[in-house]
Short mmCIF file of C-alpha atoms in Angstrom, two decimals:
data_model
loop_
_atom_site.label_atom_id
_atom_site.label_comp_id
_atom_site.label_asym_id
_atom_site.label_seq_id
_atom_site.Cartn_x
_atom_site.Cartn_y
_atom_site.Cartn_z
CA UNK A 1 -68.70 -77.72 -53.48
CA UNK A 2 -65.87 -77.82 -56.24
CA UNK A 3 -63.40 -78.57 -53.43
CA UNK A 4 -65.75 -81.48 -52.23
CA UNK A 5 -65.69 -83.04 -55.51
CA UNK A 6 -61.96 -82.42 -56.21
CA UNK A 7 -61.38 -84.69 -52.96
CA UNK A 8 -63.83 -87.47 -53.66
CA UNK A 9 -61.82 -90.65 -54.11
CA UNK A 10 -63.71 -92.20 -56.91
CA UNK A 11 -61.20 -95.37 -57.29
CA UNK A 12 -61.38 -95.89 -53.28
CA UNK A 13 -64.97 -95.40 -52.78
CA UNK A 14 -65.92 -97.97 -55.55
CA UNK A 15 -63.06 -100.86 -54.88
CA UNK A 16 -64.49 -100.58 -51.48
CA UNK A 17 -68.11 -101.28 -52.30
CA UNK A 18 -67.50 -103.61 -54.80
CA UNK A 19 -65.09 -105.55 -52.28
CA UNK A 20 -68.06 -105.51 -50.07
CA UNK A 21 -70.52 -106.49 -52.59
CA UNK A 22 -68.44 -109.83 -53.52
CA UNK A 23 -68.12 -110.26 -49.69
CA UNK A 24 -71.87 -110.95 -49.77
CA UNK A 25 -71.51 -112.81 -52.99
CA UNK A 26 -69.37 -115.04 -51.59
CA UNK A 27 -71.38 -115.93 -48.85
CA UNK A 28 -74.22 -116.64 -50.95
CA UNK A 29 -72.06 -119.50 -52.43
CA UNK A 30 -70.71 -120.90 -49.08
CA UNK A 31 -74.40 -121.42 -48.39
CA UNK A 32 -74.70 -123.65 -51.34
CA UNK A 33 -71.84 -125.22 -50.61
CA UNK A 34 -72.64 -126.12 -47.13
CA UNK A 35 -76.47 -126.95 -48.23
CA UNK A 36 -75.46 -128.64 -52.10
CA UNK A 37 -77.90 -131.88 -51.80
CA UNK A 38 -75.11 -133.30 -54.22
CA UNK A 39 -71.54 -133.09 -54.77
CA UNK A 40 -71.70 -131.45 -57.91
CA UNK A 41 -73.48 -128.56 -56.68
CA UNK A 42 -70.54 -128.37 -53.79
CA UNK A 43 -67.85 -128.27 -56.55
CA UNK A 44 -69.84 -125.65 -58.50
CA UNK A 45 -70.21 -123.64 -55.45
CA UNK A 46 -66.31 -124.05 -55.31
CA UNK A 47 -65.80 -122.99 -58.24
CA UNK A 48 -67.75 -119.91 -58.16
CA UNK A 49 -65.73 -119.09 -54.75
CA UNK A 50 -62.72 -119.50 -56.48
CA UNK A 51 -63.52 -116.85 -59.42
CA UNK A 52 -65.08 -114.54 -56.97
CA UNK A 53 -62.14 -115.10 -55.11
CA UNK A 54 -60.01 -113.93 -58.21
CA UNK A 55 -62.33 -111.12 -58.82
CA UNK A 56 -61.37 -109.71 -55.14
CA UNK A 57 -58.10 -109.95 -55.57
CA UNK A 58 -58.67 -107.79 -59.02
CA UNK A 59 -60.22 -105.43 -57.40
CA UNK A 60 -57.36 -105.78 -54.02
CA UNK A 61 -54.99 -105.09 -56.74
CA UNK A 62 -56.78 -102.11 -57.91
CA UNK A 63 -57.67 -100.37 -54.39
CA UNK A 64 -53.97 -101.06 -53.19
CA UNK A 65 -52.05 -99.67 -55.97
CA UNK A 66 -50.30 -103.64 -56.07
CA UNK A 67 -50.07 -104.55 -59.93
CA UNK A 68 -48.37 -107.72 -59.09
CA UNK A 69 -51.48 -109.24 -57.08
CA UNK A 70 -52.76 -110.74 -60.65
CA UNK A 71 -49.88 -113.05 -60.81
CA UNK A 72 -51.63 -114.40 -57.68
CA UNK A 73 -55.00 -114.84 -59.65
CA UNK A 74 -53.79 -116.70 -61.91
CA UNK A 75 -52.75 -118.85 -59.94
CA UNK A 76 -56.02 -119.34 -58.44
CA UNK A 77 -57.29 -120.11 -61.63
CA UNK A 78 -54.98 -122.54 -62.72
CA UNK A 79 -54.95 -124.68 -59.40
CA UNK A 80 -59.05 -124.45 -59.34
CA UNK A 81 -58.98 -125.82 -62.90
CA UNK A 82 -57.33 -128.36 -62.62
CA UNK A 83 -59.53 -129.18 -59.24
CA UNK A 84 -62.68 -129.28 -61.02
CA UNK A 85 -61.84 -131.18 -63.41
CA UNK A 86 -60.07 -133.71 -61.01
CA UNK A 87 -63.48 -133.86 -58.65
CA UNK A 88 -65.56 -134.48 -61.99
CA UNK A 89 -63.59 -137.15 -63.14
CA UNK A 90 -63.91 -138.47 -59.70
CA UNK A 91 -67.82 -137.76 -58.96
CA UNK A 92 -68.35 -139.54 -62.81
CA UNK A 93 -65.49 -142.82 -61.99
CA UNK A 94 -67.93 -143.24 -58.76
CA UNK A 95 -71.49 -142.59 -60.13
CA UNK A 96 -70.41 -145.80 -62.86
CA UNK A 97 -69.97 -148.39 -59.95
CA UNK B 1 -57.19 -83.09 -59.37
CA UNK B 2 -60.38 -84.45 -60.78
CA UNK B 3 -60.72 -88.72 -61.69
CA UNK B 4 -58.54 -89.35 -64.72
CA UNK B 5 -61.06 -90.98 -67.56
CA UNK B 6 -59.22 -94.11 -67.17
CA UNK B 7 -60.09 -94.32 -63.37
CA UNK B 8 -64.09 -93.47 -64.55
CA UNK B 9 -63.84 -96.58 -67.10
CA UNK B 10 -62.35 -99.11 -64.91
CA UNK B 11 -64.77 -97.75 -62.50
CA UNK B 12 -67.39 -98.63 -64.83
CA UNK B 13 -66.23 -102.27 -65.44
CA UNK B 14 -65.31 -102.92 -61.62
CA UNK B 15 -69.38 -102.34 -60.75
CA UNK B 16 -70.67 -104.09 -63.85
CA UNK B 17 -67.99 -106.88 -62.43
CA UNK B 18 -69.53 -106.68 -59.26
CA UNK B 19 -73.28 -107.15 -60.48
CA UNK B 20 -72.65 -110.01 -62.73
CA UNK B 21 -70.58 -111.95 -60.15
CA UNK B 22 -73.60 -111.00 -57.25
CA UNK B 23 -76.65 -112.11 -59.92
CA UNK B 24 -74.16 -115.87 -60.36
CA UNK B 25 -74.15 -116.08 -56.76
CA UNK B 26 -77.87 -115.21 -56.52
CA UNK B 27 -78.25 -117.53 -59.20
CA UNK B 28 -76.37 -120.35 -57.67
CA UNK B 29 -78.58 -120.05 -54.56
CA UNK B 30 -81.86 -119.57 -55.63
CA UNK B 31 -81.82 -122.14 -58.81
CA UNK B 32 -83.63 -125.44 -59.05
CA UNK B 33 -81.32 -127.69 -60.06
CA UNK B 34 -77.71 -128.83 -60.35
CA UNK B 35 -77.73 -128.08 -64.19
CA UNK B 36 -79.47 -124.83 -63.83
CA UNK B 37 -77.06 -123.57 -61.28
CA UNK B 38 -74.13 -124.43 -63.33
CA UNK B 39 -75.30 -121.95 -65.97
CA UNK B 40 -75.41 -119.70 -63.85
CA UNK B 41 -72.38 -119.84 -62.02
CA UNK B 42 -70.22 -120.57 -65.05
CA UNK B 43 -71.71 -117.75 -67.61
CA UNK B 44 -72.13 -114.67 -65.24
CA UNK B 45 -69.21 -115.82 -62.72
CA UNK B 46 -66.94 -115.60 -65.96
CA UNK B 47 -67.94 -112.60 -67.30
CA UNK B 48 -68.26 -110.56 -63.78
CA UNK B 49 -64.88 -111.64 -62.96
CA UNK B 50 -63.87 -110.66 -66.87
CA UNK B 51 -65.36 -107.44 -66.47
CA UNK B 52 -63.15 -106.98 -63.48
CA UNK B 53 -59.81 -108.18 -64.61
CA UNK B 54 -60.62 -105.65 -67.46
CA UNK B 55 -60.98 -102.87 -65.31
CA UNK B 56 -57.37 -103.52 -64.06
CA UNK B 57 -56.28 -103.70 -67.36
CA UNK B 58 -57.53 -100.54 -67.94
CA UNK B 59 -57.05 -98.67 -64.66
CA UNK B 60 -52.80 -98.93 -65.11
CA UNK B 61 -52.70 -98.58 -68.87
CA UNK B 62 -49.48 -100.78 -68.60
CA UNK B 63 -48.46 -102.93 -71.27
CA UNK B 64 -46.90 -105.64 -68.75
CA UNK B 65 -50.01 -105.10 -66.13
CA UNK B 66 -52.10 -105.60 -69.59
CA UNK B 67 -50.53 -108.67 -70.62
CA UNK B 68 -51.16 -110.32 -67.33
CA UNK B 69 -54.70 -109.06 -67.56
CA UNK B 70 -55.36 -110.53 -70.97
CA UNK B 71 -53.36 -114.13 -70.02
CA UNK B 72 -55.84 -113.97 -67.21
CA UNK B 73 -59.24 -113.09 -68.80
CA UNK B 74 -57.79 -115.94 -72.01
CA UNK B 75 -57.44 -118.32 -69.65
CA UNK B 76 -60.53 -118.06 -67.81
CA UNK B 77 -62.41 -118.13 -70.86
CA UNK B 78 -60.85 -121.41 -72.17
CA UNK B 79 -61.23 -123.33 -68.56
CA UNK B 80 -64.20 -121.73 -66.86
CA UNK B 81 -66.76 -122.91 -69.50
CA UNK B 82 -64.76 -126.34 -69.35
CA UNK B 83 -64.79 -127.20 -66.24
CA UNK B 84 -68.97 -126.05 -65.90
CA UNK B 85 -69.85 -128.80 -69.06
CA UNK B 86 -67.30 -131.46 -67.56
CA UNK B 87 -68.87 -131.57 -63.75
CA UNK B 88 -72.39 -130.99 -65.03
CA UNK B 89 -72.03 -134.27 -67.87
CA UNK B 90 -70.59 -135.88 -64.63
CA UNK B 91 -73.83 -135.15 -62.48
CA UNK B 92 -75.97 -135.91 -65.25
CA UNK B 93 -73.92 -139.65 -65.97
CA UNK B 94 -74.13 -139.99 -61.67
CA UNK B 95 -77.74 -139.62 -61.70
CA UNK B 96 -78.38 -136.19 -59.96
CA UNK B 97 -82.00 -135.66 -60.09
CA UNK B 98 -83.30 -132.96 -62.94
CA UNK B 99 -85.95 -130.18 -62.07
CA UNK B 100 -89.35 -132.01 -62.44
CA UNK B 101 -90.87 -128.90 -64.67
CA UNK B 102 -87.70 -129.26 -67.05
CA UNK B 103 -88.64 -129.45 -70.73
CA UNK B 104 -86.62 -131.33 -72.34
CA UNK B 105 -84.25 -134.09 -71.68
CA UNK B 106 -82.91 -135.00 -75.48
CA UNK B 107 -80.35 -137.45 -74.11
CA UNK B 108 -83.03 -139.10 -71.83
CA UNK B 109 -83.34 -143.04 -73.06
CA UNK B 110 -80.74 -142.15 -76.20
CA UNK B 111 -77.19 -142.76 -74.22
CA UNK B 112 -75.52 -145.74 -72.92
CA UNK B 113 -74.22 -144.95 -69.43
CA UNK B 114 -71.87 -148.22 -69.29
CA UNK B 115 -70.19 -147.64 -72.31
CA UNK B 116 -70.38 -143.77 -73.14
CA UNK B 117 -72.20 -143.80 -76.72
CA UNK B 118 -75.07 -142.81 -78.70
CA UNK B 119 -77.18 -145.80 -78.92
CA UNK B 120 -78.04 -147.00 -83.08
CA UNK B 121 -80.40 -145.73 -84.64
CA UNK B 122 -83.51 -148.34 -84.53
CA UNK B 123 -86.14 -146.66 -86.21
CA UNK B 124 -87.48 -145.29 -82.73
CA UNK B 125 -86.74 -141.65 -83.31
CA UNK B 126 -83.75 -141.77 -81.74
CA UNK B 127 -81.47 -140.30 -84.38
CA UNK B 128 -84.50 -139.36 -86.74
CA UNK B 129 -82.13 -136.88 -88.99
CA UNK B 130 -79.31 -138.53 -90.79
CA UNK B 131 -77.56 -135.33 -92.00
CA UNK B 132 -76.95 -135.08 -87.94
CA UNK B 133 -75.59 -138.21 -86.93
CA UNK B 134 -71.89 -136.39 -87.39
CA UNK B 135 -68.96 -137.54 -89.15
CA UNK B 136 -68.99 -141.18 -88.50
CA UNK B 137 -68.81 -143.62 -91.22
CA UNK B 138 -72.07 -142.76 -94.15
CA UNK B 139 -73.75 -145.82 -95.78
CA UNK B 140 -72.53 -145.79 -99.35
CA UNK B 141 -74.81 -143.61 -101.87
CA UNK B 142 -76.31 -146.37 -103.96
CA UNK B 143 -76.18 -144.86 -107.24
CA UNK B 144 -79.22 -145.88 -110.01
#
């Protein structure tokens, strides 16, 4: 019984699940993003991709061992930013005419 | 060799992560309205992924790894919320429809869509308390 516990891989077992977990997360926001009546609700659904998307490359980074994988994220987060804001400037600019 | 406590706490943070990021996408689904689901994607998506960048953080007790981690979790604080208020004021100005058991719209009737300001005061309500009309130019105190 000791020995079982000694082997468990605590760190594995979770990044795993949790990697799952925002698997399903992320499809639940690809099906507002395909079913958004509006295009706001698309580029929220984007944008929610995008920080799950950083959140599984967290949790990559900590199942792999790779500390260098968070350069990566932000990344992500920089180039999303700077999406959103360029889509609501656009979805406003267009609404006005 | 048993988990190190670090391993156990960024455990912790990588599930409460997980749950806040699956209860945004819940919420982004099952919501009734554009400005409903932008709360909650933009509060809970922020703090799952947070939570999770924290648990690196913790889980290499680096100083560089660290620094990344908090340059990460600063700057998704500052943007996140950001970019939520700017596409939401965006869908309100473009006319995206509002959940018909809403409450309260205070800037129903009260904004000028052409020209981006408050409408003046008329004596309609609309700016009823003149301690909040902000830091624009006060009428002159007529002193006795």
């Amino acid at each position: 019984m000791t020995l079982l516990l000694a082997d468990f891989d605590l760190v594995g077992f979770v990044s795993t699940l949790s990697m799952n977990v925002m698997a399903v997360a992320m499809l639940f926001s690809l099906v507002r993003l395909f079913r958004g009546p509006s295009v706001p609700d698309r580029v929220i659904a984007l944008d929610l991709i995008a920080a799950l998307s950083v959140g599984i490359i967290a949790i990559y980074s900590i199942g792999n061992d790779e500390p260098m994988l968070l350069r990566a994220g932000i990344v992500v987060a920089l180039v999303v930013f700077i999406g959103t804001v360029a889509f609501a400037m656009f979805v406003e600019k267009r609404g006005r005419e | 060799m048993p988990a190190a406590i670090n391993e156990i706490i960024a455990c912790v943070f990588i599930l409460a992560g997980t749950a806040f990021s699956l209860v945004a996408a819940v919420g982004i689904v099952r919501m009734p309205d554009l400005f409903t689901r932008m709360q909650a994607a933009a509060k809970t998506g922020t703090l799952g992924v947070g939570c999770t960048i924290l648990a690196v953080a913790i889980y290499y007790a680096d100083p560089g790894v660290a620094t990344l981690a908090a340059l990460v979790i600063l700057f998704l604080f500052l943007t996140n919320p950001i970019a939520a208020h700017m596409i939401a004021r965006a869908g309100y100005f473009a006319g995206v429809p509002i959940w018909e058991h809403t409450v309260v719209d205070e800037l129903k009737g009260q904004y000028d869509k052409q020209t981006h300001t408050l409408k003046a005061s008329d004596g309609t309500g609309a700016l009823s308390d003149p301690d909040a009309s902000g830091p624009g130019p006060q009428p002159p105190a007529s002193e006795p």
